Amino acid sequence: MPIIMTKAARAETKAFSLRAARGRARLVPEPHGETPAWCYNGAVPGPEIRVRQGERLRITVENALAEETTVHWHGVRLPNAMDGVPHLTQRPIAAGDTFVYEFDAVDAGTFWYHPHQRSFEQVGRGLYGPMIIEETEPPRVDRDITWVIDDWRLTQSAEISEDFGNRHDMNHGGRVGNTATINGRVPDTFAVRRGERVRLRLINAANARIFGLDFQTHALKVIALDGQPVTPHQPTDGLVVLGPAMRADLILDMTGEPSSRVSVVDRFYKGLEYRLVDLAYDEAPLREYTPDWPIALPANPLPEPDPGTARRHDVVFNGGMMGGMVMREMGGSMGESGSGGMGGTMGMMHGNGIWFINGKAAEGHVLDPMLTLDRGKSHVIAMTNATAWHHPIHLHGHSFRVISRNGAKTTHREWQDTVLMAPREKVEIAFVADNPGDWMFHCHILEHQAGGMMGVIRVV
Ligand code: C2O
Ligand code: CU
């Protein structure tokens, strides 16, 4: 029995409501005006939905937009009917209608919510919010802070540029913008005190921008990725890398001097580094030592995949600008894997899209399953990124272990729900398919998703 479906009876239910509507957000400071945006409960981001692990959530969503919507609870392992995928798991919520989502908070961690209907525009206009599920016994910190980071394409007058879903964004790296915000504002400083320990929950809500955050002189530990606990470790090259939809929980000890400022710099795109925000130290320290409190998180109830018995499935991504070239380059090593015939040219691909998974470009959410997985069994998906672009690949309804990259075992076998693949990279993920239903599997660069990089994985 999947744990996800059982034991609702005694759980306490917490009720929330979300109203999706047009609104205004103060993204950029004066003298700019407010930005017309689409908001949950009048704000960007929407309200932080926060419960304890083991509680049940009931969220009433009212659609006051002029078009259909749904809400997807990204990374939350829940029953298929609550997953918020239009036409696949529910009828879209019509303008003026409401829909009630109800599910158990099975895993503790940092999650988020956003529409799954025309998400490249609905998310891009500001519809998203954090969902925090607290551990029963969280590690001790001085402050537990959430930063939902986003990237907007704004005009001179601080309005959202209307060029959603244009062909160029779709063919290249997606809608990368020009204005980064934390919790819906271009930040200036974030006030801290020497000696303070902060748990920083980072959520990348951007359509397309990948962040690579450098906290400079601060020693930090990553304690969770995509909501799931990971062996506390320092990130490679000191950069916290987050593709769209990805999350990281950090333990950040404020070791700077009183009254000093330390910038947090985004270094992901070479030559385009910029200062995201300054940590601004108060003149009075909080304490004179760095706490030695334990930081490891308790495990979530995830079934452990067995590599010995796992079935293997090959998945190849292609398409996009320079896709033909990369395919020819990688052709030799890709063999006949996948169902679309990978050795060939773009001419063998099916669909009108720009991006392909195993030779197919998705149109809409109702799709023949690209894979059908035996329920309760272990599965390995061996993925090849045969494109010239990064892709954060997301699977609904499950978390998976990232077990290898380009043939080398990963150090932490981290649980993720969205894994960032570099151009030409091969990544293997493993999981137990314990949650029955039709689940989306797609790139979370929302323009790539709209351009066809999406499929359905059926668990029966
Ligand atoms: Cu956060 Cu299918 O998405
Ligand atoms: Cu992509």
XYZ file of C-alpha atoms and ligand atoms in Angstrom:
464
model
C 0.000 0.000 0.000
C 1.348 3.420 -0.795
C 1.688 5.370 2.412
C 0.433 8.348 0.517
C -3.116 7.130 0.324
C -3.613 5.818 3.832
C -3.929 7.119 7.399
C -5.970 10.238 6.817
C -8.443 9.531 9.549
C -6.797 11.054 12.597
C -4.735 13.732 10.884
C -5.678 17.271 11.697
C -6.923 19.184 8.649
C -5.670 22.706 8.015
C -7.755 24.855 5.677
C -6.385 27.467 3.283
C -7.800 29.455 0.434
C -6.173 30.858 -2.646
C -7.721 33.326 -5.050
C -6.038 33.747 -8.417
C -6.706 37.200 -9.857
C -5.130 40.189 -11.497
C -3.362 42.491 -9.088
C -0.366 44.721 -8.646
C 3.009 43.977 -7.139
C 5.767 46.283 -5.995
C 8.554 44.391 -7.708
C 10.913 47.316 -8.215
C 11.487 50.230 -5.832
C 10.413 53.842 -6.318
C 10.415 55.856 -8.512
C 9.085 52.960 -10.585
C 5.415 52.207 -10.267
C 3.836 48.961 -9.222
C 3.757 46.171 -11.781
C 0.447 44.741 -12.994
C 0.746 41.031 -12.222
C -1.343 37.933 -11.611
C -1.499 37.143 -7.921
C -2.687 34.634 -5.365
C -4.525 36.506 -2.616
C -3.368 39.810 -4.054
C 0.342 39.186 -3.569
C 3.482 37.877 -5.299
C 4.447 35.345 -4.121
C 1.153 33.953 -2.858
C 0.804 33.188 0.852
C 3.196 30.744 2.501
C 1.178 27.606 3.165
C 2.748 26.071 6.246
C 1.762 22.892 8.050
C 3.295 20.119 10.127
C 4.243 16.785 8.615
C 1.344 14.368 9.093
C -1.322 17.036 8.901
C -3.871 17.164 6.141
C -4.340 20.171 3.881
C -7.546 21.431 2.371
C -6.977 24.253 -0.072
C -9.868 25.977 -1.787
C -8.780 27.630 -5.010
C -10.941 30.317 -6.540
C -10.268 31.294 -10.113
C -10.889 35.014 -10.593
C -8.768 35.139 -13.740
C -10.282 35.543 -17.191
C -9.003 32.096 -18.223
C -8.826 28.524 -16.931
C -6.279 27.534 -14.323
C -5.230 24.709 -11.985
C -2.833 24.483 -9.062
C -0.021 21.932 -8.952
C 1.704 21.247 -5.601
C 5.217 20.882 -6.877
C 7.192 18.045 -5.264
C 4.418 16.973 -2.903
C 3.691 13.245 -3.087
C -0.075 13.158 -3.215
C -2.910 11.207 -4.853
C -3.089 11.668 -8.630
C -6.486 13.404 -8.587
C -4.999 16.227 -6.468
C -2.005 16.846 -8.740
C -3.505 19.786 -10.591
C -2.777 18.830 -14.201
C -5.482 20.133 -16.542
C -7.456 17.477 -18.448
C -5.136 14.716 -17.190
C -5.964 14.704 -13.465
C -8.845 17.184 -13.293
C -11.009 19.463 -15.383
C -9.364 22.872 -15.453
C -10.926 25.367 -13.051
C -13.026 27.638 -15.275
C -13.026 31.397 -14.780
C -15.270 32.098 -11.803
C -15.137 28.525 -10.484
C -13.517 26.985 -7.433
C -11.838 23.656 -6.795
C -10.906 22.045 -3.501
C -7.599 20.221 -3.173
C -7.133 17.912 -0.226
C -4.145 15.731 0.636
C -1.837 14.642 3.454
C 1.516 16.240 4.157
C 3.493 13.008 3.885
C 6.987 14.473 3.548
C 8.463 17.349 5.511
C 10.267 19.875 3.352
C 10.269 22.932 1.109
C 7.739 22.756 -1.719
C 5.825 25.252 -3.828
C 2.637 25.667 -5.793
C 1.869 27.074 -9.221
C -0.632 26.681 -12.082
C -0.166 23.887 -14.604
C -2.390 25.548 -17.200
C -0.450 27.712 -19.658
C 2.149 27.898 -16.950
C 4.688 29.733 -19.123
C 2.401 32.761 -18.861
C 0.515 32.195 -15.587
C 3.670 31.498 -13.582
C 5.528 34.163 -15.546
C 2.970 36.754 -14.455
C 3.418 35.935 -10.778
C 1.194 32.985 -9.864
C 3.251 30.912 -7.420
C 3.808 30.540 -3.703
C 5.756 28.528 -1.114
C 4.502 25.465 0.738
C 6.482 24.538 3.832
C 5.928 21.249 5.637
C 7.670 21.322 8.980
C 9.462 18.377 10.561
C 7.963 17.257 13.854
C 11.354 18.040 15.359
C 13.092 20.573 13.151
C 16.784 21.289 13.714
C 17.436 24.243 15.983
C 18.078 27.566 14.204
C 17.644 31.217 15.084
C 15.456 31.960 12.076
C 13.702 29.866 9.433
C 13.517 31.991 6.277
C 12.030 31.331 2.840
C 13.346 33.076 -0.273
C 11.244 32.523 -3.353
C 13.495 33.800 -6.107
C 12.200 34.805 -9.499
C 13.362 36.472 -12.677
C 11.139 38.850 -14.618
C 11.303 40.398 -18.043
C 10.226 43.961 -17.365
C 9.934 46.947 -19.670
C 11.346 50.412 -18.927
C 8.093 51.296 -17.193
C 8.323 48.205 -14.939
C 5.588 46.376 -16.782
C 5.789 42.705 -17.630
C 6.955 42.304 -21.195
C 4.084 40.790 -23.187
C 6.185 38.511 -25.381
C 5.227 35.275 -23.629
C 5.828 32.063 -25.527
C 7.741 33.619 -28.409
C 9.570 31.324 -30.757
C 13.037 32.588 -29.843
C 12.606 31.906 -26.108
C 11.184 28.496 -26.886
C 14.079 27.531 -29.177
C 16.789 28.743 -26.831
C 17.054 28.846 -23.042
C 13.489 29.972 -22.314
C 12.229 33.296 -21.012
C 15.289 34.598 -19.199
C 14.474 38.024 -17.821
C 16.237 41.139 -16.636
C 15.056 41.616 -13.036
C 15.658 39.186 -10.166
C 13.414 39.324 -7.113
C 13.345 37.694 -3.697
C 9.830 37.193 -2.361
C 8.444 39.480 -5.052
C 10.816 42.449 -4.595
C 14.100 43.544 -6.026
C 16.024 43.207 -2.788
C 18.525 45.642 -1.415
C 19.740 44.173 1.847
C 18.847 41.314 4.121
C 19.483 42.143 7.793
C 21.500 39.598 9.775
C 23.540 39.455 12.990
C 26.932 37.949 13.600
C 26.636 34.522 15.222
C 23.131 33.974 13.950
C 22.153 30.638 12.403
C 19.571 30.782 9.626
C 17.817 27.988 7.818
C 17.384 29.438 4.365
C 14.831 27.763 2.123
C 15.477 28.703 -1.494
C 12.832 28.150 -4.155
C 13.466 28.958 -7.821
C 10.117 30.082 -9.260
C 11.572 31.499 -12.486
C 10.339 30.361 -15.903
C 13.836 29.774 -17.197
C 16.676 31.364 -15.238
C 19.096 29.030 -13.495
C 20.640 30.551 -10.373
C 24.128 29.756 -9.050
C 24.316 31.552 -5.727
C 27.647 32.371 -4.106
C 27.400 33.370 -0.432
C 31.083 34.300 -0.579
C 32.829 34.146 2.838
C 30.008 32.208 4.499
C 30.478 28.510 5.126
C 27.146 26.951 4.391
C 25.733 23.461 4.386
C 23.031 22.119 2.096
C 20.690 20.005 4.243
C 17.845 19.362 1.788
C 17.309 19.385 -1.982
C 13.839 19.643 -3.473
C 12.452 19.312 0.050
C 14.154 15.984 0.718
C 16.908 15.629 3.331
C 20.440 15.129 2.017
C 23.685 14.436 3.888
C 24.742 17.942 4.970
C 27.454 19.066 2.578
C 29.083 22.085 1.034
C 27.978 22.664 -2.538
C 30.433 21.988 -5.375
C 32.545 25.097 -6.113
C 30.646 26.859 -3.320
C 27.727 27.544 -5.662
C 24.132 26.712 -4.780
C 22.774 25.853 -8.239
C 19.029 25.895 -8.725
C 17.300 25.263 -12.024
C 13.684 26.367 -12.376
C 11.425 24.663 -9.795
C 14.334 23.379 -7.727
C 14.743 24.052 -4.002
C 17.589 23.910 -1.505
C 17.530 24.233 2.279
C 20.725 25.739 3.637
C 22.151 26.131 7.087
C 23.856 29.493 6.951
C 25.977 30.696 9.858
C 26.424 34.447 9.894
C 30.169 34.704 10.382
C 30.684 38.227 9.006
C 31.919 41.192 11.026
C 29.406 43.457 12.762
C 28.331 46.375 10.509
C 29.819 44.690 7.413
C 28.075 43.784 4.174
C 28.563 40.612 2.185
C 26.986 40.269 -1.245
C 25.201 37.176 -2.444
C 26.244 36.903 -6.091
C 24.553 34.911 -8.841
C 27.354 33.403 -10.934
C 25.516 30.837 -13.003
C 25.936 32.403 -16.443
C 29.615 33.148 -17.107
C 30.225 36.818 -17.759
C 26.757 37.772 -16.520
C 27.378 37.671 -12.773
C 25.361 40.129 -10.715
C 24.735 40.968 -7.075
C 21.424 39.522 -5.953
C 21.342 40.986 -2.437
C 23.633 42.084 0.398
C 23.650 40.436 3.789
C 23.824 43.508 6.017
C 25.263 42.866 9.491
C 23.875 44.664 12.477
C 26.415 46.436 14.677
C 25.489 44.184 17.603
C 26.413 40.487 17.334
C 23.867 37.903 18.422
C 26.537 35.622 19.894
C 30.300 35.320 19.762
C 30.538 31.730 18.601
C 29.142 29.623 15.802
C 26.498 27.230 17.106
C 27.391 23.527 17.036
C 23.785 22.370 17.039
C 23.059 19.290 14.922
C 21.812 20.062 11.418
C 20.914 16.732 9.801
C 17.221 16.353 8.997
C 15.165 13.266 9.856
C 14.454 11.062 6.826
C 11.107 11.208 5.031
C 9.158 7.968 4.450
C 10.462 7.306 0.929
C 10.643 3.759 -0.413
C 14.239 2.777 -1.230
C 14.767 1.686 -4.855
C 16.637 -1.588 -5.337
C 19.178 -1.207 -8.148
C 19.514 -4.989 -8.344
C 15.941 -5.580 -9.493
C 15.220 -2.191 -11.068
C 13.873 -2.092 -14.621
C 15.740 0.201 -16.939
C 14.137 2.722 -19.253
C 15.990 4.961 -21.679
C 14.850 8.492 -22.288
C 16.456 10.865 -24.784
C 15.774 14.575 -25.014
C 16.429 16.456 -28.214
C 15.491 19.479 -30.232
C 16.021 23.191 -29.816
C 18.531 25.480 -31.460
C 21.621 23.515 -32.570
C 19.772 20.299 -31.743
C 20.600 18.627 -35.042
C 24.293 19.211 -34.501
C 24.289 17.763 -30.984
C 22.297 14.756 -32.152
C 24.800 14.013 -34.896
C 27.640 14.459 -32.409
C 26.092 12.103 -29.879
C 24.535 9.790 -32.448
C 27.221 7.152 -32.153
C 26.741 6.562 -28.477
C 22.963 6.743 -28.393
C 22.264 3.635 -30.425
C 18.650 2.672 -30.901
C 17.486 3.497 -27.383
C 14.123 5.110 -26.994
C 11.073 4.698 -29.118
C 11.546 7.484 -31.616
C 14.659 6.338 -33.422
C 17.451 8.442 -32.023
C 20.070 7.983 -34.682
C 18.150 9.937 -37.274
C 17.367 13.507 -38.054
C 14.734 15.918 -36.863
C 12.628 14.648 -39.742
C 11.943 11.452 -37.803
C 10.501 13.322 -34.860
C 6.771 13.454 -34.303
C 4.683 16.500 -33.493
C 4.849 20.171 -34.282
C 6.957 21.040 -31.259
C 10.472 22.245 -30.856
C 11.562 19.834 -28.146
C 11.217 16.074 -28.113
C 11.261 13.259 -25.578
C 11.991 9.914 -27.234
C 11.089 11.460 -30.547
C 7.747 12.943 -29.538
C 6.762 16.529 -28.921
C 3.796 16.875 -26.583
C 0.739 18.866 -27.515
C -1.474 19.362 -24.473
C -1.448 17.329 -21.284
C -3.458 14.314 -22.434
C -0.835 12.042 -23.921
C -0.264 8.370 -24.509
C 2.124 7.286 -21.777
C 5.767 7.335 -22.858
C 6.491 4.758 -20.145
C 4.277 2.431 -18.147
C 5.831 1.404 -14.849
C 4.894 -1.540 -12.667
C 3.603 -0.250 -9.408
C 5.621 -1.064 -6.310
C 8.707 -1.940 -8.372
C 12.061 -0.202 -8.658
C 12.839 1.637 -11.866
C 15.886 3.361 -13.296
C 15.381 6.031 -15.925
C 18.569 6.607 -17.892
C 18.278 10.057 -19.424
C 20.377 11.580 -22.186
C 20.309 15.297 -22.860
C 21.100 15.350 -26.577
C 20.632 19.112 -26.799
C 22.820 22.174 -26.474
C 20.816 23.488 -23.498
C 20.282 22.873 -19.779
C 17.029 21.213 -18.765
C 15.578 20.819 -15.238
C 13.585 17.596 -15.639
C 10.664 17.126 -13.259
C 8.611 14.035 -12.431
C 5.256 14.407 -10.695
C 4.041 12.253 -7.816
C 7.432 10.820 -6.816
C 10.847 11.775 -5.582
C 13.766 9.939 -7.175
C 17.392 9.351 -6.311
C 19.917 10.848 -8.708
C 22.306 7.897 -8.873
C 24.781 8.780 -11.630
C 25.962 11.560 -13.902
C 27.858 10.704 -17.097
C 28.420 7.218 -15.749
C 29.937 8.280 -12.411
C 28.063 7.556 -9.192
C 26.797 10.652 -7.383
C 28.262 11.277 -3.914
C 24.992 11.879 -2.104
C 22.485 9.866 -4.182
C 20.290 12.887 -3.534
C 16.518 12.675 -3.633
C 15.091 15.207 -6.058
C 11.891 15.834 -7.938
C 13.611 18.033 -10.533
C 17.087 17.242 -11.810
C 19.160 19.729 -13.766
C 20.840 18.199 -16.805
C 23.704 20.020 -18.503
C 24.009 19.996 -22.302
C 25.048 16.515 -23.540
C 24.860 15.113 -19.999
C 23.617 11.637 -19.084
C 21.832 11.243 -15.761
C 20.331 8.162 -14.144
C 17.543 8.379 -11.600
C 16.040 5.569 -9.521
C 12.811 5.271 -7.590
C 10.014 2.949 -6.543
C 6.901 3.670 -8.599
C 4.573 3.514 -5.604
C 2.024 6.141 -6.572
C -0.572 4.974 -9.094
C -1.758 7.260 -11.877
C -0.681 9.268 -14.887
C 2.147 11.609 -13.964
C 3.681 14.438 -15.940
C 7.367 14.234 -16.751
C 8.677 17.464 -18.252
C 11.280 20.151 -18.494
C 10.572 22.938 -16.006
C 11.875 25.630 -18.305
C 8.299 26.557 -19.008
C 8.918 27.572 -22.621
C 10.517 24.173 -23.280
C 7.532 22.465 -21.706
C 5.214 24.513 -23.930
C 7.431 23.629 -26.914
C 6.770 19.925 -26.423
C 9.266 18.757 -23.786
C 6.706 16.878 -21.770
C 5.411 13.353 -21.465
C 3.266 11.135 -19.262
C 4.582 8.291 -17.123
C 1.888 5.840 -16.099
C 2.161 3.848 -12.871
C -0.171 0.853 -12.738
Cu 6.285 22.487 -11.093
Cu 4.679 19.910 -13.784
O 5.475 21.210 -12.463
Cu 14.280 22.395 -21.039
